[in-house]
Amino acid sequence: MGFKKGFLWGGATAANQLEGGWNEGGRGLANVDLMPHGQDRYVIGTGEKWIDHVDDHYFPSHKAVEFYHHYKEDIALMAEMGFKVFRLSIAWTRIFPKGDEQSPNEEGLKFYEDIFKECHKYHIEPLVTINHFDCPMYLINKFGGWRDRRMIDCYVRLANVLFTRYKSLVRYWLTFNEINMILHFPFVAAGLRFKDGENKTQAMINCAHHELVASALVTKLAHEINPQNQIGCMLAAGTYYPETCKPEDYWKAICDNRESYMFIDVQSRGYYPPYALKWIESHQATVPFVEGDKELLQENTVDFISFSYYSSRVSSATPDSSLQTESNIFASVINPYLKSSDWGWQIDPLGLRITMNELYDRYQKPLFIVENGLGAKDIVEEDGIIQDDYRIDYLREHIQAMKDAVDQDGVDLMGYTTWGCIDLISNGTGEMEKRYGFIYVDRDNMGNGTFKRIKKKSFAWYKKVIATNGEYL
Ligand code: BG6
């Protein structure tokens, strides 16, 4: 029993939080380059306000942790831990700096080709997110981001170039990171900036539909270009529990869960479920279908279901705003039975097993946990040691829960990539000091530091977990 042979153990990252080199190699400007550190970040992420150009704000992703210049060293460290898979994303503007060019930027293509070759040198399988929260600013200015259907062609052109160029190097692909994030952080997830007085739900549903159609189109393309390709959708998961057994709370939890599932229902089952269409209608919005969309969605569903899991959430029919968790992207009522991280994210390993069971019951396709982990402050002691036992505890308990889901519930799980296997910039806050990694990077919230890499205590622990295929925890 235990995890299957060939189980994909590894770590996960995203280009804008990892690479740096924002204006190197011919890379163009993207939405993520205009996400500052500090209090403006959240409202910019939600599309309520924006910055048009690089100004005197501090933009942490511009250098991030300089993977752009350190990737060989970083991949060697991942190999030392025994990684079987490395999840990374493509910075769209490295390949198409403006987004609508007809031919790609060779320097960008070569950068990722070198990375994939470096991975294979160590028998590490790349897992590539085609789009992890980045959108060319040129397309945002031209089309208004994913609200416009013309985005689909640009994205499909990008995917076509990737599938063709990396045909022999990449087999596992995710179309959009956390697609349900469109409803929570729309500028980040879809390059969406709201217009005064517009129906926001309609704008977000336009983005969602265009991304869903784009996802189906590239799923089709990926299978045509290489039948070995496996394509996954990606959900920001974490089941909502009802606050009490009051039927109204239970019903609210069902509705909150559906706001996430409706995206995956389309990508995995191939159609908008009736509850989703009713929900959209209740917000005076419609899905902008054009002829052929329904067939396309129906015929091109994903091969596997990937998701991130950090915490469960709680729904209440009568929420008290003073009892909300600190994380504002996914608002939740505080669960009094759970402990919280330094950032107020509640820690619930059994919630992972519950979430896995719900997803597997619902879709009956293999699951892939592509993000999980603890964002915490790490202290480098005088002798250079980082004792991150809290991180080991978090991961041990979550891996145990995932093992229970596999062993006791029969869930089919392909792999597990912990988030930010090397420290990187936080998406939510822009901080560097919210660290998730097994590898520490010497850099602080304001960009000071040497970028030196240091192995944390969890590095040796995870290495042993992988070497024993999860027997040792
Ligand atoms: C997920 C994203 O939402 O959570 C990542 O896919 C992100 O990009 C991660 O970094 C953790 O969130 P945060 O805000 O702690 O970086």
GROMACS .gro file of C-alpha atoms and ligand atoms in nm:
model
  489
    1MET     CA    1   0.000   0.000   0.000
    2GLY     CA    2   0.105   0.364   0.013
    3PHE     CA    3   0.183   0.587  -0.281
    4LYS     CA    4   0.205   0.425  -0.621
    5LYS     CA    5   0.530   0.348  -0.797
    6GLY     CA    6   0.640   0.649  -0.995
    7PHE     CA    7   0.452   0.886  -0.764
    8LEU     CA    8   0.554   1.239  -0.862
    9TRP     CA    9   0.713   1.404  -0.558
   10GLY     CA   10   0.844   1.755  -0.599
   11GLY     CA   11   0.790   2.126  -0.561
   12ALA     CA   12   0.600   2.408  -0.727
   13THR     CA   13   0.674   2.765  -0.832
   14ALA     CA   14   0.545   3.040  -1.062
   15ALA     CA   15   0.749   3.255  -1.301
   16ASN     CA   16   0.661   3.595  -1.160
   17GLN     CA   17   0.729   3.492  -0.801
   18LEU     CA   18   1.054   3.311  -0.881
   19GLU     CA   19   1.239   3.427  -1.191
   20GLY     CA   20   1.315   3.798  -1.169
   21GLY     CA   21   1.487   3.921  -1.486
   22TRP     CA   22   1.166   4.113  -1.559
   23ASN     CA   23   1.326   4.320  -1.835
   24GLU     CA   24   1.592   4.074  -1.951
   25GLY     CA   25   1.600   3.842  -2.252
   26GLY     CA   26   1.351   4.054  -2.447
   27ARG     CA   27   1.074   3.999  -2.191
   28GLY     CA   28   0.777   4.237  -2.219
   29LEU     CA   29   0.579   4.405  -1.941
   30ALA     CA   30   0.306   4.199  -1.768
   31ASN     CA   31   0.033   4.266  -1.511
   32VAL     CA   32   0.243   4.094  -1.245
   33ASP     CA   33   0.519   4.354  -1.294
   34LEU     CA   34   0.279   4.623  -1.175
   35MET     CA   35   0.185   4.452  -0.848
   36PRO     CA   36   0.363   4.644  -0.573
   37HIS     CA   37   0.454   4.539  -0.222
   38GLY     CA   38   0.249   4.710   0.045
   39GLN     CA   39  -0.105   4.822   0.105
   40ASP     CA   40  -0.194   4.900  -0.259
   41ARG     CA   41  -0.131   4.542  -0.367
   42TYR     CA   42  -0.466   4.397  -0.268
   43VAL     CA   43  -0.684   4.661  -0.438
   44ILE     CA   44  -0.473   4.642  -0.752
   45GLY     CA   45  -0.508   4.262  -0.752
   46THR     CA   46  -0.885   4.294  -0.730
   47GLY     CA   47  -0.895   4.527  -1.033
   48GLU     CA   48  -1.040   4.822  -0.837
   49LYS     CA   49  -0.733   5.045  -0.883
   50TRP     CA   50  -0.426   5.022  -1.098
   51ILE     CA   51  -0.081   5.148  -1.178
   52ASP     CA   52  -0.010   5.203  -1.547
   53HIS     CA   53   0.365   5.195  -1.549
   54VAL     CA   54   0.662   5.117  -1.330
   55ASP     CA   55   0.675   5.405  -1.080
   56ASP     CA   56   0.839   5.456  -0.741
   57HIS     CA   57   0.647   5.174  -0.574
   58TYR     CA   58   0.860   4.873  -0.487
   59PHE     CA   59   0.778   4.581  -0.720
   60PRO     CA   60   0.915   4.262  -0.564
   61SER     CA   61   0.869   4.038  -0.869
   62HIS     CA   62   1.116   4.239  -1.077
   63LYS     CA   63   1.401   4.049  -0.922
   64ALA     CA   64   1.202   3.789  -0.725
   65VAL     CA   65   1.467   3.535  -0.621
   66GLU     CA   66   1.665   3.559  -0.946
   67PHE     CA   67   1.596   3.205  -1.064
   68TYR     CA   68   1.659   3.358  -1.405
   69HIS     CA   69   2.028   3.361  -1.316
   70HIS     CA   70   2.037   3.080  -1.058
   71TYR     CA   71   1.831   2.807  -1.220
   72LYS     CA   72   2.115   2.557  -1.254
   73GLU     CA   73   2.203   2.584  -0.888
   74ASP     CA   74   1.836   2.565  -0.787
   75ILE     CA   75   1.754   2.262  -1.001
   76ALA     CA   76   2.066   2.087  -0.867
   77LEU     CA   77   1.933   2.143  -0.513
   78MET     CA   78   1.593   2.004  -0.612
   79ALA     CA   79   1.770   1.703  -0.761
   80GLU     CA   80   1.961   1.657  -0.437
   81MET     CA   81   1.626   1.630  -0.258
   82GLY     CA   82   1.532   1.362  -0.508
   83PHE     CA   83   1.257   1.557  -0.688
   84LYS     CA   84   1.072   1.357  -0.951
   85VAL     CA   85   0.882   1.661  -1.076
   86PHE     CA   86   0.930   2.037  -1.080
   87ARG     CA   87   0.629   2.260  -1.137
   88LEU     CA   88   0.704   2.595  -1.296
   89SER     CA   89   0.517   2.839  -1.514
   90ILE     CA   90   0.593   3.019  -1.838
   91ALA     CA   91   0.621   3.398  -1.831
   92TRP     CA   92   0.402   3.474  -2.132
   93THR     CA   93   0.592   3.795  -2.213
   94ARG     CA   94   0.922   3.609  -2.241
   95ILE     CA   95   0.775   3.419  -2.536
   96PHE     CA   96   0.550   3.691  -2.678
   97PRO     CA   97   0.659   4.025  -2.527
   98LYS     CA   98   0.345   4.207  -2.639
   99GLY     CA   99   0.121   3.903  -2.664
  100ASP     CA  100  -0.013   3.938  -3.018
  101GLU     CA  101   0.302   3.891  -3.227
  102GLN     CA  102   0.299   3.624  -3.495
  103SER     CA  103   0.641   3.485  -3.410
  104PRO     CA  104   0.792   3.413  -3.069
  105ASN     CA  105   1.099   3.554  -2.897
  106GLU     CA  106   1.373   3.293  -2.937
  107GLU     CA  107   1.559   3.405  -2.627
  108GLY     CA  108   1.256   3.330  -2.411
  109LEU     CA  109   1.200   2.992  -2.572
  110LYS     CA  110   1.564   2.900  -2.526
  111PHE     CA  111   1.550   2.995  -2.156
  112TYR     CA  112   1.278   2.741  -2.082
  113GLU     CA  113   1.432   2.481  -2.310
  114ASP     CA  114   1.754   2.502  -2.108
  115ILE     CA  115   1.557   2.467  -1.786
  116PHE     CA  116   1.371   2.159  -1.909
  117LYS     CA  117   1.696   2.002  -2.027
  118GLU     CA  118   1.853   2.075  -1.693
  119CYS     CA  119   1.557   1.900  -1.523
  120HIS     CA  120   1.592   1.593  -1.744
  121LYS     CA  121   1.962   1.574  -1.664
  122TYR     CA  122   1.845   1.475  -1.315
  123HIS     CA  123   1.541   1.274  -1.431
  124ILE     CA  124   1.307   1.546  -1.308
  125GLU     CA  125   0.983   1.570  -1.503
  126PRO     CA  126   0.872   1.930  -1.567
  127LEU     CA  127   0.508   2.013  -1.486
  128VAL     CA  128   0.433   2.332  -1.674
  129THR     CA  129   0.161   2.583  -1.592
  130ILE     CA  130   0.101   2.765  -1.918
  131ASN     CA  131  -0.053   3.058  -1.736
  132HIS     CA  132   0.010   3.135  -1.371
  133PHE     CA  133  -0.137   3.480  -1.312
  134ASP     CA  134   0.043   3.662  -1.588
  135CYS     CA  135  -0.097   3.859  -1.876
  136PRO     CA  136   0.089   4.089  -2.115
  137MET     CA  137   0.019   4.455  -2.034
  138TYR     CA  138   0.000   4.529  -2.405
  139LEU     CA  139  -0.303   4.297  -2.431
  140ILE     CA  140  -0.458   4.444  -2.118
  141ASN     CA  141  -0.433   4.791  -2.269
  142LYS     CA  142  -0.551   4.672  -2.609
  143PHE     CA  143  -0.831   4.432  -2.513
  144GLY     CA  144  -0.898   4.491  -2.144
  145GLY     CA  145  -0.755   4.147  -2.060
  146TRP     CA  146  -0.960   3.826  -2.071
  147ARG     CA  147  -1.293   4.010  -2.088
  148ASP     CA  148  -1.227   4.016  -2.464
  149ARG     CA  149  -1.259   3.701  -2.672
  150ARG     CA  150  -0.959   3.796  -2.885
  151MET     CA  151  -0.737   3.691  -2.593
  152ILE     CA  152  -0.812   3.330  -2.682
  153ASP     CA  153  -0.619   3.342  -3.010
  154CYS     CA  154  -0.314   3.494  -2.842
  155TYR     CA  155  -0.315   3.228  -2.571
  156VAL     CA  156  -0.364   2.943  -2.817
  157ARG     CA  157  -0.072   3.075  -3.024
  158LEU     CA  158   0.142   3.070  -2.711
  159ALA     CA  159   0.037   2.715  -2.622
  160ASN     CA  160   0.095   2.595  -2.977
  161VAL     CA  161   0.452   2.725  -2.970
  162LEU     CA  162   0.513   2.561  -2.632
  163PHE     CA  163   0.367   2.220  -2.726
  164THR     CA  164   0.564   2.216  -3.050
  165ARG     CA  165   0.897   2.337  -2.921
  166TYR     CA  166   0.892   2.127  -2.601
  167LYS     CA  167   0.731   1.817  -2.750
  168SER     CA  168   1.008   1.588  -2.635
  169LEU     CA  169   1.068   1.766  -2.303
  170VAL     CA  170   0.730   1.824  -2.135
  171ARG     CA  171   0.437   1.585  -2.089
  172TYR     CA  172   0.243   1.739  -1.798
  173TRP     CA  173   0.067   2.072  -1.851
  174LEU     CA  174  -0.179   2.288  -1.657
  175THR     CA  175  -0.378   2.539  -1.859
  176PHE     CA  176  -0.455   2.810  -1.599
  177ASN     CA  177  -0.343   2.833  -1.239
  178GLU     CA  178  -0.632   2.850  -0.989
  179ILE     CA  179  -0.890   2.941  -1.249
  180ASN     CA  180  -1.151   3.020  -0.981
  181MET     CA  181  -0.924   3.306  -0.867
  182ILE     CA  182  -1.096   3.512  -1.140
  183LEU     CA  183  -1.376   3.575  -0.890
  184HIS     CA  184  -1.137   3.683  -0.613
  185PHE     CA  185  -0.825   3.850  -0.759
  186PRO     CA  186  -0.934   3.930  -1.117
  187PHE     CA  187  -0.652   4.161  -1.225
  188VAL     CA  188  -0.401   3.893  -1.131
  189ALA     CA  189  -0.604   3.599  -1.265
  190ALA     CA  190  -0.736   3.760  -1.583
  191GLY     CA  191  -0.583   4.105  -1.637
  192LEU     CA  192  -0.923   4.252  -1.551
  193ARG     CA  193  -0.965   4.615  -1.445
  194PHE     CA  194  -1.323   4.718  -1.368
  195LYS     CA  195  -1.493   5.005  -1.544
  196ASP     CA  196  -1.702   5.248  -1.340
  197GLY     CA  197  -2.053   5.122  -1.279
  198GLU     CA  198  -2.021   4.801  -1.480
  199ASN     CA  199  -2.173   4.469  -1.377
  200LYS     CA  200  -1.864   4.312  -1.220
  201THR     CA  201  -2.002   3.960  -1.231
  202GLN     CA  202  -2.059   3.994  -1.605
  203ALA     CA  203  -1.702   4.112  -1.656
  204MET     CA  204  -1.566   3.821  -1.452
  205ILE     CA  205  -1.789   3.566  -1.628
  206ASN     CA  206  -1.667   3.696  -1.964
  207CYS     CA  207  -1.310   3.636  -1.847
  208ALA     CA  208  -1.399   3.295  -1.710
  209HIS     CA  209  -1.572   3.180  -2.026
  210HIS     CA  210  -1.287   3.295  -2.246
  211GLU     CA  211  -1.033   3.117  -2.028
  212LEU     CA  212  -1.249   2.803  -2.025
  213VAL     CA  213  -1.279   2.804  -2.404
  214ALA     CA  214  -0.905   2.870  -2.436
  215SER     CA  215  -0.837   2.584  -2.196
  216ALA     CA  216  -1.050   2.343  -2.404
  217LEU     CA  217  -0.885   2.456  -2.727
  218VAL     CA  218  -0.534   2.396  -2.598
  219THR     CA  219  -0.635   2.064  -2.442
  220LYS     CA  220  -0.739   1.959  -2.792
  221LEU     CA  221  -0.420   2.095  -2.943
  222ALA     CA  222  -0.197   1.931  -2.683
  223HIS     CA  223  -0.351   1.590  -2.753
  224GLU     CA  224  -0.317   1.641  -3.130
  225ILE     CA  225   0.047   1.751  -3.112
  226ASN     CA  226   0.148   1.472  -2.877
  227PRO     CA  227  -0.097   1.205  -2.760
  228GLN     CA  228   0.136   1.152  -2.461
  229ASN     CA  229   0.054   1.498  -2.329
  230GLN     CA  230  -0.153   1.504  -2.011
  231ILE     CA  231  -0.349   1.818  -1.941
  232GLY     CA  232  -0.483   1.928  -1.606
  233CYS     CA  233  -0.713   2.199  -1.480
  234MET     CA  234  -0.613   2.373  -1.158
  235LEU     CA  235  -0.839   2.477  -0.871
  236ALA     CA  236  -0.773   2.686  -0.560
  237ALA     CA  237  -0.936   2.421  -0.342
  238GLY     CA  238  -1.025   2.391   0.024
  239THR     CA  239  -1.370   2.269   0.118
  240TYR     CA  240  -1.613   2.506   0.288
  241TYR     CA  241  -1.761   2.362   0.607
  242PRO     CA  242  -2.088   2.496   0.746
  243GLU     CA  243  -2.034   2.701   1.061
  244THR     CA  244  -2.309   2.502   1.238
  245CYS     CA  245  -2.556   2.227   1.153
  246LYS     CA  246  -2.820   2.493   1.093
  247PRO     CA  247  -2.957   2.407   0.746
  248GLU     CA  248  -2.897   2.766   0.629
  249ASP     CA  249  -2.526   2.736   0.711
  250TYR     CA  250  -2.503   2.402   0.533
  251TRP     CA  251  -2.674   2.547   0.229
  252LYS     CA  252  -2.436   2.845   0.231
  253ALA     CA  253  -2.141   2.603   0.236
  254ILE     CA  254  -2.282   2.420  -0.068
  255CYS     CA  255  -2.318   2.750  -0.253
  256ASP     CA  256  -1.967   2.864  -0.162
  257ASN     CA  257  -1.819   2.533  -0.276
  258ARG     CA  258  -2.006   2.557  -0.603
  259GLU     CA  259  -1.852   2.896  -0.678
  260SER     CA  260  -1.524   2.709  -0.712
  261TYR     CA  261  -1.650   2.382  -0.856
  262MET     CA  262  -1.835   2.548  -1.142
  263PHE     CA  263  -1.505   2.615  -1.321
  264ILE     CA  264  -1.382   2.259  -1.283
  265ASP     CA  265  -1.724   2.119  -1.373
  266VAL     CA  266  -1.682   2.285  -1.712
  267GLN     CA  267  -1.321   2.171  -1.758
  268SER     CA  268  -1.376   1.817  -1.637
  269ARG     CA  269  -1.739   1.736  -1.720
  270GLY     CA  270  -1.754   1.953  -2.029
  271TYR     CA  271  -2.052   2.177  -1.960
  272TYR     CA  272  -2.183   2.451  -1.733
  273PRO     CA  273  -2.399   2.283  -1.470
  274PRO     CA  274  -2.752   2.420  -1.423
  275TYR     CA  275  -2.670   2.568  -1.079
  276ALA     CA  276  -2.387   2.773  -1.238
  277LEU     CA  277  -2.610   2.910  -1.513
  278LYS     CA  278  -2.871   3.002  -1.249
  279TRP     CA  279  -2.606   3.169  -1.031
  280ILE     CA  280  -2.484   3.373  -1.328
  281GLU     CA  281  -2.843   3.466  -1.419
  282SER     CA  282  -2.910   3.574  -1.061
  283HIS     CA  283  -2.630   3.828  -1.102
  284GLN     CA  284  -2.794   3.967  -1.418
  285ALA     CA  285  -2.518   3.816  -1.627
  286THR     CA  286  -2.492   3.564  -1.912
  287VAL     CA  287  -2.225   3.336  -2.050
  288PRO     CA  288  -2.096   3.486  -2.378
  289PHE     CA  289  -2.132   3.163  -2.579
  290VAL     CA  290  -2.066   3.170  -2.951
  291GLU     CA  291  -2.153   2.892  -3.191
  292GLY     CA  292  -1.940   2.584  -3.136
  293ASP     CA  293  -1.834   2.665  -2.778
  294LYS     CA  294  -2.060   2.406  -2.616
  295GLU     CA  295  -1.934   2.123  -2.838
  296LEU     CA  296  -1.574   2.230  -2.790
  297LEU     CA  297  -1.608   2.227  -2.410
  298GLN     CA  298  -1.787   1.893  -2.419
  299GLU     CA  299  -1.530   1.725  -2.641
  300ASN     CA  300  -1.211   1.849  -2.478
  301THR     CA  301  -1.211   1.781  -2.110
  302VAL     CA  302  -0.899   1.755  -1.897
  303ASP     CA  303  -0.705   1.438  -1.817
  304PHE     CA  304  -0.650   1.509  -1.449
  305ILE     CA  305  -0.759   1.746  -1.174
  306SER     CA  306  -0.489   1.947  -1.005
  307PHE     CA  307  -0.542   2.177  -0.712
  308SER     CA  308  -0.382   2.384  -0.440
  309TYR     CA  309  -0.474   2.321  -0.080
  310TYR     CA  310  -0.365   2.537   0.211
  311SER     CA  311  -0.671   2.532   0.434
  312SER     CA  312  -1.036   2.448   0.463
  313ARG     CA  313  -1.285   2.735   0.491
  314VAL     CA  314  -1.606   2.801   0.684
  315SER     CA  315  -1.938   2.936   0.558
  316SER     CA  316  -2.206   3.107   0.759
  317ALA     CA  317  -2.550   3.225   0.654
  318THR     CA  318  -2.509   3.511   0.903
  319PRO     CA  319  -2.138   3.595   0.900
  320ASP     CA  320  -1.994   3.819   1.167
  321SER     CA  321  -1.721   4.028   1.007
  322SER     CA  322  -1.523   4.040   1.332
  323LEU     CA  323  -1.483   3.663   1.311
  324GLN     CA  324  -1.324   3.644   0.966
  325THR     CA  325  -0.980   3.500   0.894
  326GLU     CA  326  -0.705   3.747   0.801
  327SER     CA  327  -0.661   3.617   0.448
  328ASN     CA  328  -0.872   3.854   0.239
  329ILE     CA  329  -0.849   3.679  -0.100
  330PHE     CA  330  -1.067   3.390   0.020
  331ALA     CA  331  -1.272   3.533   0.306
  332SER     CA  332  -1.375   3.273   0.561
  333VAL     CA  333  -1.529   3.257   0.904
  334ILE     CA  334  -1.269   3.156   1.165
  335ASN     CA  335  -1.281   2.788   1.254
  336PRO     CA  336  -1.240   2.768   1.633
  337TYR     CA  337  -1.118   2.408   1.614
  338LEU     CA  338  -0.808   2.493   1.410
  339LYS     CA  339  -0.477   2.665   1.473
  340SER     CA  340  -0.358   2.940   1.238
  341SER     CA  341  -0.032   3.030   1.066
  342ASP     CA  342   0.143   3.364   1.125
  343TRP     CA  343  -0.068   3.498   0.837
  344GLY     CA  344  -0.397   3.371   0.979
  345TRP     CA  345  -0.429   3.076   0.737
  346GLN     CA  346  -0.591   2.795   0.930
  347ILE     CA  347  -0.418   2.459   0.945
  348ASP     CA  348  -0.636   2.158   0.869
  349PRO     CA  349  -0.469   1.838   0.745
  350LEU     CA  350  -0.791   1.636   0.762
  351GLY     CA  351  -0.942   1.907   0.539
  352LEU     CA  352  -0.700   1.792   0.269
  353ARG     CA  353  -0.836   1.437   0.289
  354ILE     CA  354  -1.191   1.573   0.282
  355THR     CA  355  -1.113   1.794  -0.020
  356MET     CA  356  -0.948   1.505  -0.205
  357ASN     CA  357  -1.247   1.284  -0.146
  358GLU     CA  358  -1.490   1.549  -0.263
  359LEU     CA  359  -1.294   1.611  -0.581
  360TYR     CA  360  -1.247   1.243  -0.656
  361ASP     CA  361  -1.614   1.161  -0.590
  362ARG     CA  362  -1.718   1.446  -0.814
  363TYR     CA  363  -1.485   1.397  -1.112
  364GLN     CA  364  -1.344   1.041  -1.088
  365LYS     CA  365  -1.024   1.151  -1.258
  366PRO     CA  366  -0.672   1.127  -1.115
  367LEU     CA  367  -0.586   1.408  -0.874
  368PHE     CA  368  -0.258   1.598  -0.850
  369ILE     CA  369  -0.185   1.818  -0.546
  370VAL     CA  370   0.024   2.091  -0.705
  371GLU     CA  371   0.041   2.333  -0.410
  372ASN     CA  372   0.042   2.284  -0.035
  373GLY     CA  373   0.264   2.425   0.236
  374LEU     CA  374   0.315   2.662   0.525
  375GLY     CA  375   0.408   3.027   0.477
  376ALA     CA  376   0.615   3.114   0.783
  377LYS     CA  377   0.890   3.344   0.909
  378ASP     CA  378   1.222   3.162   0.921
  379ILE     CA  379   1.516   3.259   1.138
  380VAL     CA  380   1.872   3.205   1.025
  381GLU     CA  381   2.066   3.120   1.339
  382GLU     CA  382   2.423   3.234   1.392
  383ASP     CA  383   2.571   2.914   1.256
  384GLY     CA  384   2.354   2.944   0.942
  385ILE     CA  385   2.103   2.678   1.050
  386ILE     CA  386   1.730   2.720   0.990
  387GLN     CA  387   1.524   2.499   1.220
  388ASP     CA  388   1.188   2.494   1.046
  389ASP     CA  389   1.028   2.216   1.249
  390TYR     CA  390   0.690   2.394   1.217
  391ARG     CA  391   0.709   2.343   0.840
  392ILE     CA  392   0.805   1.977   0.878
  393ASP     CA  393   0.509   1.927   1.115
  394TYR     CA  394   0.268   2.093   0.872
  395LEU     CA  395   0.388   1.889   0.575
  396ARG     CA  396   0.406   1.563   0.771
  397GLU     CA  397   0.045   1.596   0.880
  398HIS     CA  398  -0.074   1.687   0.532
  399ILE     CA  399   0.117   1.404   0.366
  400GLN     CA  400  -0.030   1.165   0.625
  401ALA     CA  401  -0.380   1.291   0.538
  402MET     CA  402  -0.308   1.244   0.170
  403LYS     CA  403  -0.180   0.893   0.240
  404ASP     CA  404  -0.506   0.816   0.423
  405ALA     CA  405  -0.703   0.938   0.124
  406VAL     CA  406  -0.503   0.706  -0.102
  407ASP     CA  407  -0.481   0.402   0.127
  408GLN     CA  408  -0.813   0.411   0.303
  409ASP     CA  409  -1.042   0.591   0.058
  410GLY     CA  410  -0.895   0.470  -0.272
  411VAL     CA  411  -0.830   0.814  -0.419
  412ASP     CA  412  -0.610   0.803  -0.730
  413LEU     CA  413  -0.330   1.054  -0.669
  414MET     CA  414  -0.059   1.123  -0.928
  415GLY     CA  415   0.175   1.341  -0.731
  416TYR     CA  416   0.244   1.611  -0.477
  417THR     CA  417   0.437   1.934  -0.528
  418THR     CA  418   0.480   2.156  -0.223
  419TRP     CA  419   0.438   2.526  -0.287
  420GLY     CA  420   0.748   2.747  -0.306
  421CYS     CA  421   0.997   2.461  -0.266
  422ILE     CA  422   1.253   2.738  -0.281
  423ASP     CA  423   1.153   3.062  -0.103
  424LEU     CA  424   0.983   3.306  -0.338
  425ILE     CA  425   0.766   3.619  -0.341
  426SER     CA  426   0.420   3.587  -0.187
  427ASN     CA  427   0.140   3.634  -0.436
  428GLY     CA  428  -0.107   3.770  -0.183
  429THR     CA  429   0.114   4.014   0.004
  430GLY     CA  430   0.425   4.061  -0.210
  431GLU     CA  431   0.636   3.977   0.091
  432MET     CA  432   0.956   3.775   0.075
  433GLU     CA  433   0.939   3.688   0.440
  434LYS     CA  434   0.634   3.468   0.400
  435ARG     CA  435   0.851   3.169   0.321
  436TYR     CA  436   0.743   2.822   0.211
  437GLY     CA  437   1.070   2.666   0.095
  438PHE     CA  438   1.307   2.386   0.182
  439ILE     CA  439   1.569   2.622   0.044
  440TYR     CA  440   1.611   2.963   0.204
  441VAL     CA  441   1.691   3.263  -0.015
  442ASP     CA  442   1.870   3.558   0.142
  443ARG     CA  443   1.641   3.843   0.050
  444ASP     CA  444   1.405   4.057   0.258
  445ASN     CA  445   1.072   4.232   0.205
  446MET     CA  446   1.234   4.543   0.061
  447GLY     CA  447   1.469   4.360  -0.174
  448ASN     CA  448   1.785   4.363   0.036
  449GLY     CA  449   2.000   4.051   0.044
  450THR     CA  450   2.256   3.847  -0.143
  451PHE     CA  451   2.023   3.584  -0.302
  452LYS     CA  452   2.239   3.319  -0.137
  453ARG     CA  453   2.065   2.981  -0.108
  454ILE     CA  454   2.073   2.790   0.227
  455LYS     CA  455   1.926   2.444   0.294
  456LYS     CA  456   1.674   2.444   0.580
  457LYS     CA  457   1.622   2.154   0.820
  458SER     CA  458   1.317   2.053   0.614
  459PHE     CA  459   1.544   1.993   0.313
  460ALA     CA  460   1.691   1.672   0.458
  461TRP     CA  461   1.351   1.569   0.591
  462TYR     CA  462   1.176   1.597   0.253
  463LYS     CA  463   1.466   1.417   0.085
  464LYS     CA  464   1.404   1.120   0.313
  465VAL     CA  465   1.027   1.133   0.253
  466ILE     CA  466   1.086   1.114  -0.121
  467ALA     CA  467   1.352   0.843  -0.095
  468THR     CA  468   1.108   0.621   0.097
  469ASN     CA  469   0.810   0.712  -0.126
  470GLY     CA  470   0.635   0.861   0.177
  471GLU     CA  471   0.698   0.573   0.418
  472TYR     CA  472   0.914   0.792   0.640
  473LEU     CA  473   0.731   1.100   0.761
  474BG6     C1  474  -0.176   3.018  -0.459
  474BG6     C2  475  -0.104   3.064  -0.580
  474BG6     O1  476  -0.291   3.095  -0.450
  474BG6     O2  477  -0.120   3.033  -0.334
  474BG6     C3  478   0.043   3.098  -0.559
  474BG6     O3  479  -0.118   2.976  -0.688
  474BG6     C4  480   0.060   3.160  -0.422
  474BG6     O4  481   0.084   3.180  -0.663
  474BG6     C5  482   0.018   3.060  -0.316
  474BG6     O5  483   0.187   3.208  -0.398
  474BG6     C6  484   0.041   3.102  -0.173
  474BG6     O6  485  -0.016   3.228  -0.148
  474BG6     P1  486   0.070   3.346  -0.088
  474BG6     O7  487  -0.020   3.463  -0.087
  474BG6     O8  488   0.111   3.302   0.047
  474BG6     O9  489   0.186   3.362  -0.179
   0.00000   0.00000   0.00000
